[in-house]
Amino acid sequence: MSNSRKTVTFGDPSEVKSAPLWNVASVAGLLLLWWYIKKGTEPILDDKTFPGMRETWDTFFELVHKGYRRVTLWEHTAASLTRVIKGLIYGTIIGIPVGFAMGLSRVLRGVFDPIVELLRPIPPLALLPMFIMWFGIGEASKVNMLVWASVWVMIIAARAGVLGVRGSKVHAAYSLGANKWQILRYVILPNALPDIFTGVRVALGVSWGTLVAAELTGTDTGLGSMIFVASRFFRMDIVVTGIIVIGFIGVCMDLFMRFLEARLIPWRGKG
Amino acid sequence: MKDLSMSNVDMVYELPKGGSVHALSDVSFGLEAGRLLTLLGPSGCGKTTLLNILAGFLAPTGGSVSLGGEPITGPGQDRGMVFQQGALFEWQNVAQNIAFGPKMNRKSRSSRKKIVDDLLGTVGLQGFGDKAIYELSGGMQQRVALARCLANDPEVILMDEPLGALDALTREKMQSLVLKLWKETGKTIVLVTHSVEEALFLGDQLFVMAPRPGRIEKVYNLPFAEVGLDVDPRELKASPEFIEKREELLSMIWGMEEQIMGHEEGGV
């Protein structure tokens, strides 16, 4: 609710601020829905289809203390977090230079464009057999799946950041005596940072979404692996717990990125 | 001190769908060091193209350009540039923006600080050094742009409608600042503008440019810039001599605009 005297608020972005009260309401609404579908002795969804709230809560503590198949929830989470972060770091390290190359050179853009556009839509799951053949059944194939998930996003974000630089800024820098390297370092890179940050946030989301596929085989640890194994034994309580933990970590990481963004690139959107 | 000169400059843009635009045709002039030249004309007369050629951002398709006898082949720090807006680096604060040129030249931190402090005073921004660019008004941002360009001590300052985005009152104040900088530094300035009044007030020399093809239609040597700081600018702009020139230029440019409109209607 706004107490301004504006007569036009619909379509005014400054009137659309975050509203913690509504955040709480929306989470409460979800919980209410969960309670409703499990209400009574003959609930809408039975326990084989969807676990109850109480049951999930107990499962969560059981997973924390005793674990599932002798691996605690904490160990599953740490394994997944490590893989996601490694994948994101490698994806960013590869993606930014490729995106920059595509934004800076006609030739390289011509070379990389078809590669990026052809490979980007391939779902990671389809690549799993090949990745296992190439990188083995161990960690490498899993991390590489997550690199795959994030690298295209990072390439496109970095390219957009480079192409978004205003010509007059580059011209001004040349007239002030900057050489090509300095233009890259002091003009193009800082100008691209907001887009790169957005890319990292999107890539994080995609990476968590790819986790189950990445941890499908060859590991006993990781939230994705836990969910997959539990689903084969119809342990829906564990599946839902895993899903909630993944969602929760995703939200925390996005909040952390937003915090970093406000600190590191306060100029975003103010050029 | 270096003179600026253009001889027989031609600029033809090839259009992607075939055909071409003759942005400049056989433009020649010499500008003595230390003069303030204003370029005035209707849209499409090639004044910004001319400025970009002087800056070295564009290479002409014919003819030659030089500064102090040295041909201009690309951008260089002997020619500073001030744009209309949006050319400051918003990821740097005011002081860092001003120090950009000296930093690119690997000047020491202490000498950069001295340059910044001096220039903040020159453009009237004392105490604003650590402000973010987006915290400043449009007029203050243009002050930063002027200071940033002066930091490298260029021979020539090229200005592409530097005051075009400012409100009328701020614009008048900034015009006086441009005159003050010109007088104090003695630098050659070439300024592109859409405003007849601004071109007259600031131009020690004024080129009226005409379109299709872009060319210099008429050259004026004017007395107003010389005295602009000593008298009240509003009074000067209300003087009969100023008004007479203003009307003369206005009717000349309106004539050109009408010709363009007629041309376009004929074409359709």
Tab-separated table of N, CA and C in Angstrom, chain B residues 81-232:
chain	number	residue	atom	x	y	z
B	81	MET	N	36.982	15.691	-25.971
B	81	MET	CA	35.618	15.585	-26.501
B	81	MET	C	34.618	15.737	-25.355
B	82	VAL	N	33.593	16.557	-25.582
B	82	VAL	CA	32.484	16.667	-24.612
B	82	VAL	C	31.199	16.302	-25.345
B	83	PHE	N	30.492	15.300	-24.833
B	83	PHE	CA	29.261	14.848	-25.494
B	83	PHE	C	28.037	15.452	-24.821
B	84	GLN	N	26.889	15.254	-25.468
B	84	GLN	CA	25.654	15.827	-24.931
B	84	GLN	C	25.355	15.305	-23.531
B	85	GLN	N	25.347	13.971	-23.389
B	85	GLN	CA	25.160	13.412	-22.058
B	85	GLN	C	25.421	11.911	-22.122
B	86	GLY	N	25.551	11.298	-20.963
B	86	GLY	CA	25.693	9.848	-20.915
B	86	GLY	C	27.064	9.338	-21.272
B	87	ALA	N	28.056	10.228	-21.402
B	87	ALA	CA	29.391	9.765	-21.737
B	87	ALA	C	30.302	9.704	-20.509
B	88	LEU	N	29.773	10.114	-19.361
B	88	LEU	CA	30.563	9.960	-18.136
B	88	LEU	C	30.493	8.512	-17.683
B	89	PHE	N	31.458	8.098	-16.858
B	89	PHE	CA	31.471	6.715	-16.391
B	89	PHE	C	30.752	6.646	-15.051
B	90	GLU	N	29.550	6.070	-15.047
B	90	GLU	CA	28.732	6.116	-13.832
B	90	GLU	C	29.274	5.198	-12.744
B	91	TRP	N	30.215	4.288	-13.104
B	91	TRP	CA	30.804	3.418	-12.088
B	91	TRP	C	31.949	4.114	-11.351
B	92	GLN	N	32.286	5.338	-11.758
B	92	GLN	CA	33.326	6.095	-11.061
B	92	GLN	C	32.703	7.352	-10.456
B	93	ASN	N	33.302	7.849	-9.386
B	93	ASN	CA	32.784	9.098	-8.827
B	93	ASN	C	33.325	10.289	-9.625
B	94	VAL	N	32.962	11.479	-9.196
B	94	VAL	CA	33.327	12.685	-9.947
B	94	VAL	C	34.843	12.804	-10.108
B	95	ALA	N	35.562	12.632	-9.002
B	95	ALA	CA	37.019	12.793	-9.046
B	95	ALA	C	37.656	11.741	-9.966
B	96	GLN	N	37.171	10.504	-9.895
B	96	GLN	CA	37.730	9.444	-10.740
B	96	GLN	C	37.457	9.712	-12.219
B	97	ASN	N	36.269	10.241	-12.511
B	97	ASN	CA	35.973	10.599	-13.894
B	97	ASN	C	36.958	11.648	-14.409
B	98	ILE	N	37.183	12.683	-13.602
B	98	ILE	CA	38.083	13.754	-14.030
B	98	ILE	C	39.505	13.214	-14.178
B	99	ALA	N	39.883	12.292	-13.296
B	99	ALA	CA	41.258	11.768	-13.312
B	99	ALA	C	41.463	10.684	-14.365
B	100	PHE	N	40.400	10.353	-15.138
B	100	PHE	CA	40.495	9.217	-16.062
B	100	PHE	C	41.656	9.381	-17.059
B	101	GLY	N	41.715	10.550	-17.723
B	101	GLY	CA	42.760	10.770	-18.720
B	101	GLY	C	44.160	10.650	-18.127
B	102	PRO	N	44.443	11.414	-17.051
B	102	PRO	CA	45.762	11.293	-16.414
B	102	PRO	C	46.073	9.864	-15.972
B	103	LYS	N	45.054	9.137	-15.529
B	103	LYS	CA	45.291	7.752	-15.111
B	103	LYS	C	45.687	6.889	-16.306
B	104	MET	N	45.008	7.079	-17.429
B	104	MET	CA	45.362	6.330	-18.636
B	104	MET	C	46.801	6.627	-19.056
B	105	ASN	N	47.246	7.847	-18.733
B	105	ASN	CA	48.619	8.225	-19.055
B	105	ASN	C	49.601	7.875	-17.949
B	106	ARG	N	49.130	7.110	-16.981
B	106	ARG	CA	49.963	6.622	-15.877
B	106	ARG	C	50.634	7.760	-15.102
B	107	LYS	N	49.873	8.839	-14.917
B	107	LYS	CA	50.356	9.905	-14.035
B	107	LYS	C	50.275	9.431	-12.595
B	108	SER	N	51.125	9.952	-11.751
B	108	SER	CA	51.158	9.501	-10.359
B	108	SER	C	49.886	9.921	-9.626
B	109	ARG	N	49.589	9.195	-8.548
B	109	ARG	CA	48.402	9.469	-7.762
B	109	ARG	C	48.367	10.920	-7.277
B	110	SER	N	49.527	11.411	-6.845
B	110	SER	CA	49.543	12.764	-6.282
B	110	SER	C	49.312	13.810	-7.368
B	111	SER	N	49.872	13.591	-8.554
B	111	SER	CA	49.659	14.594	-9.596
B	111	SER	C	48.223	14.534	-10.098
B	112	ARG	N	47.622	13.310	-10.058
B	112	ARG	CA	46.214	13.196	-10.440
B	112	ARG	C	45.341	13.976	-9.465
B	113	LYS	N	45.684	13.862	-8.192
B	113	LYS	CA	44.888	14.530	-7.174
B	113	LYS	C	44.957	16.045	-7.355
B	114	LYS	N	46.172	16.525	-7.709
B	114	LYS	CA	46.327	17.962	-7.903
B	114	LYS	C	45.486	18.438	-9.088
B	115	ILE	N	45.550	17.676	-10.200
B	115	ILE	CA	44.757	18.031	-11.383
B	115	ILE	C	43.273	18.084	-11.036
B	116	VAL	N	42.797	17.064	-10.336
B	116	VAL	CA	41.376	16.990	-9.980
B	116	VAL	C	40.981	18.176	-9.108
B	117	ASP	N	41.788	18.453	-8.082
B	117	ASP	CA	41.454	19.562	-7.184
B	117	ASP	C	41.383	20.886	-7.936
B	118	ASP	N	42.372	21.116	-8.823
B	118	ASP	CA	42.365	22.356	-9.602
B	118	ASP	C	41.107	22.460	-10.456
B	119	LEU	N	40.794	21.347	-11.147
B	119	LEU	CA	39.688	21.399	-12.104
B	119	LEU	C	38.324	21.490	-11.416
B	120	LEU	N	38.188	20.839	-10.255
B	120	LEU	CA	36.925	20.964	-9.518
B	120	LEU	C	36.660	22.434	-9.238
B	121	GLY	N	37.723	23.180	-8.899
B	121	GLY	CA	37.583	24.615	-8.688
B	121	GLY	C	37.226	25.336	-9.972
B	122	THR	N	37.929	24.994	-11.055
B	122	THR	CA	37.709	25.675	-12.338
B	122	THR	C	36.256	25.584	-12.787
B	123	VAL	N	35.652	24.401	-12.628
B	123	VAL	CA	34.275	24.250	-13.121
B	123	VAL	C	33.235	24.466	-12.016
B	124	GLY	N	33.685	24.890	-10.836
B	124	GLY	CA	32.742	25.223	-9.775
B	124	GLY	C	32.118	24.009	-9.101
B	125	LEU	N	32.884	22.973	-8.895
B	125	LEU	CA	32.350	21.769	-8.240
B	125	LEU	C	33.153	21.403	-6.987
B	126	GLN	N	33.725	22.407	-6.312
B	126	GLN	CA	34.481	22.116	-5.103
B	126	GLN	C	33.626	21.305	-4.139
B	127	GLY	N	34.232	20.286	-3.552
B	127	GLY	CA	33.505	19.502	-2.559
B	127	GLY	C	32.633	18.401	-3.137
B	128	PHE	N	32.584	18.298	-4.479
B	128	PHE	CA	31.747	17.271	-5.092
B	128	PHE	C	32.547	16.058	-5.570
B	129	GLY	N	33.859	16.052	-5.251
B	129	GLY	CA	34.750	15.023	-5.795
B	129	GLY	C	34.305	13.600	-5.549
B	130	ASP	N	33.767	13.327	-4.356
B	130	ASP	CA	33.427	11.926	-4.094
B	130	ASP	C	31.945	11.632	-4.288
B	131	LYS	N	31.239	12.530	-4.954
B	131	LYS	CA	29.839	12.257	-5.303
B	131	LYS	C	29.762	11.285	-6.486
B	132	ALA	N	28.695	10.486	-6.510
B	132	ALA	CA	28.471	9.618	-7.669
B	132	ALA	C	27.885	10.445	-8.808
B	133	ILE	N	28.192	10.048	-10.044
B	133	ILE	CA	27.715	10.804	-11.206
B	133	ILE	C	26.198	10.929	-11.208
B	134	TYR	N	25.512	9.816	-10.863
B	134	TYR	CA	24.040	9.827	-10.944
B	134	TYR	C	23.392	10.610	-9.805
B	135	GLU	N	24.209	11.133	-8.879
B	135	GLU	CA	23.653	12.000	-7.839
B	135	GLU	C	23.625	13.466	-8.288
B	136	LEU	N	24.255	13.750	-9.450
B	136	LEU	CA	24.378	15.143	-9.896
B	136	LEU	C	23.280	15.512	-10.877
B	137	SER	N	22.964	16.804	-10.940
B	137	SER	CA	22.018	17.294	-11.939
B	137	SER	C	22.695	17.296	-13.309
B	138	GLY	N	21.886	17.460	-14.351
B	138	GLY	CA	22.412	17.465	-15.716
B	138	GLY	C	23.497	18.513	-15.915
B	139	GLY	N	23.270	19.711	-15.380
B	139	GLY	CA	24.243	20.787	-15.532
B	139	GLY	C	25.563	20.449	-14.847
B	140	MET	N	25.471	19.871	-13.658
B	140	MET	CA	26.692	19.496	-12.935
B	140	MET	C	27.420	18.368	-13.654
B	141	GLN	N	26.665	17.445	-14.234
B	141	GLN	CA	27.312	16.370	-14.990
B	141	GLN	C	28.115	16.937	-16.157
B	142	GLN	N	27.563	17.990	-16.822
B	142	GLN	CA	28.307	18.578	-17.931
B	142	GLN	C	29.543	19.327	-17.425
B	143	ARG	N	29.480	19.851	-16.230
B	143	ARG	CA	30.681	20.466	-15.630
B	143	ARG	C	31.765	19.403	-15.446
B	144	VAL	N	31.339	18.224	-15.001
B	144	VAL	CA	32.304	17.134	-14.841
B	144	VAL	C	32.896	16.757	-16.200
B	145	ALA	N	32.029	16.694	-17.221
B	145	ALA	CA	32.500	16.337	-18.561
B	145	ALA	C	33.543	17.346	-19.054
B	146	LEU	N	33.289	18.639	-18.791
B	146	LEU	CA	34.262	19.674	-19.193
B	146	LEU	C	35.581	19.477	-18.443
B	147	ALA	N	35.479	19.245	-17.134
B	147	ALA	CA	36.691	19.078	-16.329
B	147	ALA	C	37.474	17.852	-16.776
B	148	ARG	N	36.749	16.744	-17.060
B	148	ARG	CA	37.412	15.506	-17.476
B	148	ARG	C	38.207	15.732	-18.764
B	149	CYS	N	37.609	16.518	-19.662
B	149	CYS	CA	38.273	16.751	-20.936
B	149	CYS	C	39.471	17.689	-20.764
B	150	LEU	N	39.375	18.634	-19.818
B	150	LEU	CA	40.494	19.556	-19.582
B	150	LEU	C	41.667	18.877	-18.864
B	151	ALA	N	41.389	17.771	-18.175
B	151	ALA	CA	42.415	17.134	-17.342
B	151	ALA	C	43.641	16.692	-18.142
B	152	ASN	N	43.428	16.422	-19.437
B	152	ASN	CA	44.565	16.002	-20.265
B	152	ASN	C	45.225	17.173	-20.980
B	153	ASP	N	44.741	18.383	-20.684
B	153	ASP	CA	45.274	19.589	-21.309
B	153	ASP	C	45.337	19.470	-22.839
B	154	PRO	N	44.179	19.245	-23.500
B	154	PRO	CA	44.191	19.066	-24.960
B	154	PRO	C	44.424	20.381	-25.694
B	155	GLU	N	44.830	20.288	-26.970
B	155	GLU	CA	44.980	21.486	-27.802
B	155	GLU	C	43.604	22.024	-28.186
B	156	VAL	N	42.720	21.087	-28.496
B	156	VAL	CA	41.408	21.451	-29.022
B	156	VAL	C	40.340	20.758	-28.180
B	157	ILE	N	39.230	21.457	-27.928
B	157	ILE	CA	38.089	20.818	-27.276
B	157	ILE	C	36.939	20.768	-28.269
B	158	LEU	N	36.450	19.560	-28.505
B	158	LEU	CA	35.337	19.373	-29.433
B	158	LEU	C	34.091	19.109	-28.610
B	159	MET	N	33.019	19.854	-28.904
B	159	MET	CA	31.801	19.710	-28.096
B	159	MET	C	30.622	19.415	-29.008
B	160	ASP	N	29.975	18.270	-28.743
B	160	ASP	CA	28.838	17.858	-29.555
B	160	ASP	C	27.541	18.161	-28.810
B	161	GLU	N	26.956	19.308	-29.090
B	161	GLU	CA	25.752	19.779	-28.385
B	161	GLU	C	25.864	19.572	-26.877
B	162	PRO	N	26.895	20.143	-26.265
B	162	PRO	CA	27.153	19.846	-24.857
B	162	PRO	C	26.042	20.331	-23.935
B	163	LEU	N	25.303	21.364	-24.353
B	163	LEU	CA	24.301	21.940	-23.467
B	163	LEU	C	22.891	21.617	-23.935
B	164	GLY	N	22.807	20.748	-24.942
B	164	GLY	CA	21.519	20.484	-25.598
B	164	GLY	C	20.463	19.895	-24.686
B	165	ALA	N	20.892	19.152	-23.638
B	165	ALA	CA	19.905	18.457	-22.806
B	165	ALA	C	19.564	19.245	-21.544
B	166	LEU	N	20.081	20.462	-21.450
B	166	LEU	CA	19.874	21.210	-20.193
B	166	LEU	C	18.674	22.154	-20.293
B	167	ASP	N	18.102	22.493	-19.153
B	167	ASP	CA	17.004	23.454	-19.149
B	167	ASP	C	17.549	24.846	-19.445
B	168	ALA	N	16.669	25.743	-19.818
B	168	ALA	CA	17.075	27.043	-20.351
B	168	ALA	C	17.968	27.841	-19.396
B	169	LEU	N	17.628	27.851	-18.116
B	169	LEU	CA	18.400	28.655	-17.154
B	169	LEU	C	19.795	28.067	-16.956
B	170	THR	N	19.853	26.757	-16.736
B	170	THR	CA	21.142	26.096	-16.569
B	170	THR	C	21.997	26.294	-17.812
B	171	ARG	N	21.328	26.224	-18.955
B	171	ARG	CA	22.040	26.365	-20.216
B	171	ARG	C	22.749	27.718	-20.304
B	172	GLU	N	22.055	28.787	-19.896
B	172	GLU	CA	22.675	30.109	-19.944
B	172	GLU	C	23.900	30.182	-19.027
B	173	LYS	N	23.775	29.596	-17.844
B	173	LYS	CA	24.906	29.600	-16.921
B	173	LYS	C	26.084	28.842	-17.516
B	174	MET	N	25.768	27.705	-18.134
B	174	MET	CA	26.827	26.874	-18.701
B	174	MET	C	27.490	27.554	-19.897
B	175	GLN	N	26.707	28.327	-20.638
B	175	GLN	CA	27.305	29.070	-21.750
B	175	GLN	C	28.384	30.016	-21.221
B	176	SER	N	28.082	30.675	-20.113
B	176	SER	CA	29.081	31.586	-19.540
B	176	SER	C	30.305	30.808	-19.069
B	177	LEU	N	30.073	29.580	-18.541
B	177	LEU	CA	31.207	28.761	-18.109
B	177	LEU	C	32.093	28.386	-19.301
B	178	VAL	N	31.453	28.029	-20.425
B	178	VAL	CA	32.228	27.691	-21.627
B	178	VAL	C	33.083	28.889	-22.048
B	179	LEU	N	32.458	30.075	-22.033
B	179	LEU	CA	33.215	31.282	-22.403
B	179	LEU	C	34.374	31.511	-21.443
B	180	LYS	N	34.106	31.300	-20.156
B	180	LYS	CA	35.138	31.527	-19.143
B	180	LYS	C	36.315	30.571	-19.365
B	181	LEU	N	35.986	29.297	-19.605
B	181	LEU	CA	37.052	28.312	-19.838
B	181	LEU	C	37.850	28.671	-21.086
B	182	TRP	N	37.139	29.116	-22.100
B	182	TRP	CA	37.808	29.484	-23.345
B	182	TRP	C	38.797	30.626	-23.108
B	183	LYS	N	38.309	31.655	-22.362
B	183	LYS	CA	39.162	32.816	-22.084
B	183	LYS	C	40.354	32.425	-21.213
B	184	GLU	N	40.073	31.626	-20.188
B	184	GLU	CA	41.136	31.307	-19.216
B	184	GLU	C	42.187	30.368	-19.790
B	185	THR	N	41.742	29.414	-20.583
B	185	THR	CA	42.691	28.409	-21.064
B	185	THR	C	43.262	28.757	-22.430
B	186	GLY	N	42.548	29.587	-23.185
B	186	GLY	CA	43.004	29.959	-24.506
B	186	GLY	C	42.972	28.806	-25.492
B	187	LYS	N	42.206	27.782	-25.189
B	187	LYS	CA	42.162	26.617	-26.067
B	187	LYS	C	41.249	26.849	-27.267
B	188	THR	N	41.523	26.094	-28.329
B	188	THR	CA	40.636	26.104	-29.479
B	188	THR	C	39.407	25.274	-29.123
B	189	ILE	N	38.241	25.811	-29.422
B	189	ILE	CA	37.019	25.051	-29.144
B	189	ILE	C	36.178	24.979	-30.414
B	190	VAL	N	35.665	23.794	-30.730
B	190	VAL	CA	34.683	23.661	-31.805
B	190	VAL	C	33.418	23.114	-31.169
B	191	LEU	N	32.322	23.852	-31.305
B	191	LEU	CA	31.087	23.489	-30.599
B	191	LEU	C	29.929	23.371	-31.581
B	192	VAL	N	29.295	22.203	-31.586
B	192	VAL	CA	28.120	21.981	-32.427
B	192	VAL	C	26.880	22.322	-31.622
B	193	THR	N	25.954	23.074	-32.214
B	193	THR	CA	24.726	23.399	-31.483
B	193	THR	C	23.535	23.511	-32.432
B	194	HIS	N	22.356	23.317	-31.880
B	194	HIS	CA	21.111	23.510	-32.618
B	194	HIS	C	20.553	24.892	-32.371
B	195	SER	N	21.110	25.564	-31.331
B	195	SER	CA	20.514	26.822	-30.911
B	195	SER	C	21.218	28.005	-31.577
B	196	VAL	N	20.432	28.793	-32.285
B	196	VAL	CA	20.971	29.959	-32.992
B	196	VAL	C	21.591	30.928	-31.990
B	197	GLU	N	20.866	31.153	-30.898
B	197	GLU	CA	21.341	32.093	-29.886
B	197	GLU	C	22.688	31.651	-29.310
B	198	GLU	N	22.777	30.338	-29.024
B	198	GLU	CA	24.016	29.805	-28.456
B	198	GLU	C	25.180	29.937	-29.436
B	199	ALA	N	24.894	29.640	-30.698
B	199	ALA	CA	25.941	29.721	-31.724
B	199	ALA	C	26.468	31.146	-31.850
B	200	LEU	N	25.556	32.121	-31.734
B	200	LEU	CA	25.951	33.528	-31.849
B	200	LEU	C	26.706	34.006	-30.613
B	201	PHE	N	26.197	33.600	-29.463
B	201	PHE	CA	26.766	34.079	-28.202
B	201	PHE	C	28.158	33.511	-27.965
B	202	LEU	N	28.329	32.223	-28.290
B	202	LEU	CA	29.606	31.569	-27.996
B	202	LEU	C	30.601	31.655	-29.149
B	203	GLY	N	30.093	31.823	-30.371
B	203	GLY	CA	30.972	31.707	-31.531
B	203	GLY	C	31.791	32.949	-31.767
B	204	ASP	N	33.094	32.785	-31.656
B	204	ASP	CA	34.007	33.838	-32.087
B	204	ASP	C	34.036	33.754	-33.617
B	205	GLN	N	33.856	32.536	-34.087
B	205	GLN	CA	33.610	32.310	-35.501
B	205	GLN	C	32.435	31.345	-35.608
B	206	LEU	N	31.598	31.525	-36.634
B	206	LEU	CA	30.424	30.666	-36.761
B	206	LEU	C	30.307	30.176	-38.200
B	207	PHE	N	30.113	28.866	-38.349
B	207	PHE	CA	29.821	28.325	-39.681
B	207	PHE	C	28.351	27.948	-39.722
B	208	VAL	N	27.645	28.497	-40.702
B	208	VAL	CA	26.291	28.001	-40.946
B	208	VAL	C	26.424	26.900	-41.978
B	209	MET	N	25.928	25.709	-41.633
B	209	MET	CA	26.052	24.592	-42.552
B	209	MET	C	24.720	24.282	-43.209
B	210	ALA	N	24.768	23.780	-44.430
B	210	ALA	CA	23.553	23.468	-45.189
B	210	ALA	C	23.579	21.993	-45.597
B	211	PRO	N	22.405	21.379	-45.715
B	211	PRO	CA	22.349	19.954	-46.045
B	211	PRO	C	22.263	19.663	-47.539
B	212	ARG	N	22.420	18.388	-47.867
B	212	ARG	CA	22.199	17.814	-49.204
B	212	ARG	C	22.954	18.520	-50.303
B	213	PRO	N	24.190	18.378	-50.469
B	213	PRO	CA	25.082	17.680	-49.551
B	213	PRO	C	25.530	18.605	-48.430
B	214	GLY	N	25.985	18.048	-47.303
B	214	GLY	CA	26.435	18.852	-46.181
B	214	GLY	C	27.614	19.737	-46.597
B	215	ARG	N	27.514	21.014	-46.278
B	215	ARG	CA	28.582	21.939	-46.667
B	215	ARG	C	28.541	23.183	-45.788
B	216	ILE	N	29.635	23.973	-45.825
B	216	ILE	CA	29.644	25.235	-45.093
B	216	ILE	C	29.030	26.290	-45.999
B	217	GLU	N	27.884	26.838	-45.543
B	217	GLU	CA	27.133	27.776	-46.382
B	217	GLU	C	27.667	29.191	-46.198
B	218	LYS	N	27.940	29.554	-44.954
B	218	LYS	CA	28.357	30.933	-44.701
B	218	LYS	C	29.239	30.995	-43.456
B	219	VAL	N	30.224	31.854	-43.482
B	219	VAL	CA	31.138	31.995	-42.350
B	219	VAL	C	30.963	33.388	-41.743
B	220	TYR	N	30.795	33.437	-40.435
B	220	TYR	CA	30.683	34.722	-39.747
B	220	TYR	C	31.840	34.867	-38.763
B	221	ASN	N	32.375	36.071	-38.649
B	221	ASN	CA	33.244	36.385	-37.521
B	221	ASN	C	32.459	37.305	-36.611
B	222	LEU	N	32.331	36.920	-35.346
B	222	LEU	CA	31.384	37.607	-34.473
B	222	LEU	C	32.085	38.274	-33.290
B	223	PRO	N	31.481	39.386	-32.815
B	223	PRO	CA	32.109	40.134	-31.714
B	223	PRO	C	31.612	39.712	-30.325
B	224	PHE	N	30.533	38.901	-30.265
B	224	PHE	CA	29.838	38.715	-28.981
B	224	PHE	C	30.645	37.900	-27.963
B	225	ALA	N	31.269	36.829	-28.415
B	225	ALA	CA	31.993	35.958	-27.477
B	225	ALA	C	33.096	36.732	-26.762
B	226	GLU	N	33.718	37.628	-27.488
B	226	GLU	CA	34.832	38.390	-26.953
B	226	GLU	C	34.428	39.209	-25.724
B	227	VAL	N	33.204	39.760	-25.785
B	227	VAL	CA	32.762	40.621	-24.686
B	227	VAL	C	31.761	39.925	-23.769
B	228	GLY	N	31.423	38.684	-24.094
B	228	GLY	CA	30.344	37.969	-23.404
B	228	GLY	C	30.503	37.868	-21.910
B	229	LEU	N	31.752	37.887	-21.420
B	229	LEU	CA	31.954	37.743	-19.985
B	229	LEU	C	31.911	39.082	-19.256
B	230	ASP	N	32.125	40.157	-20.028
B	230	ASP	CA	32.241	41.468	-19.390
B	230	ASP	C	30.891	42.155	-19.227
B	231	VAL	N	29.920	41.765	-20.042
B	231	VAL	CA	28.609	42.403	-19.949
B	231	VAL	C	27.597	41.366	-19.511
B	232	ASP	N	26.380	41.842	-19.191
B	232	ASP	CA	25.307	40.925	-18.824
B	232	ASP	C	24.881	40.144	-20.075
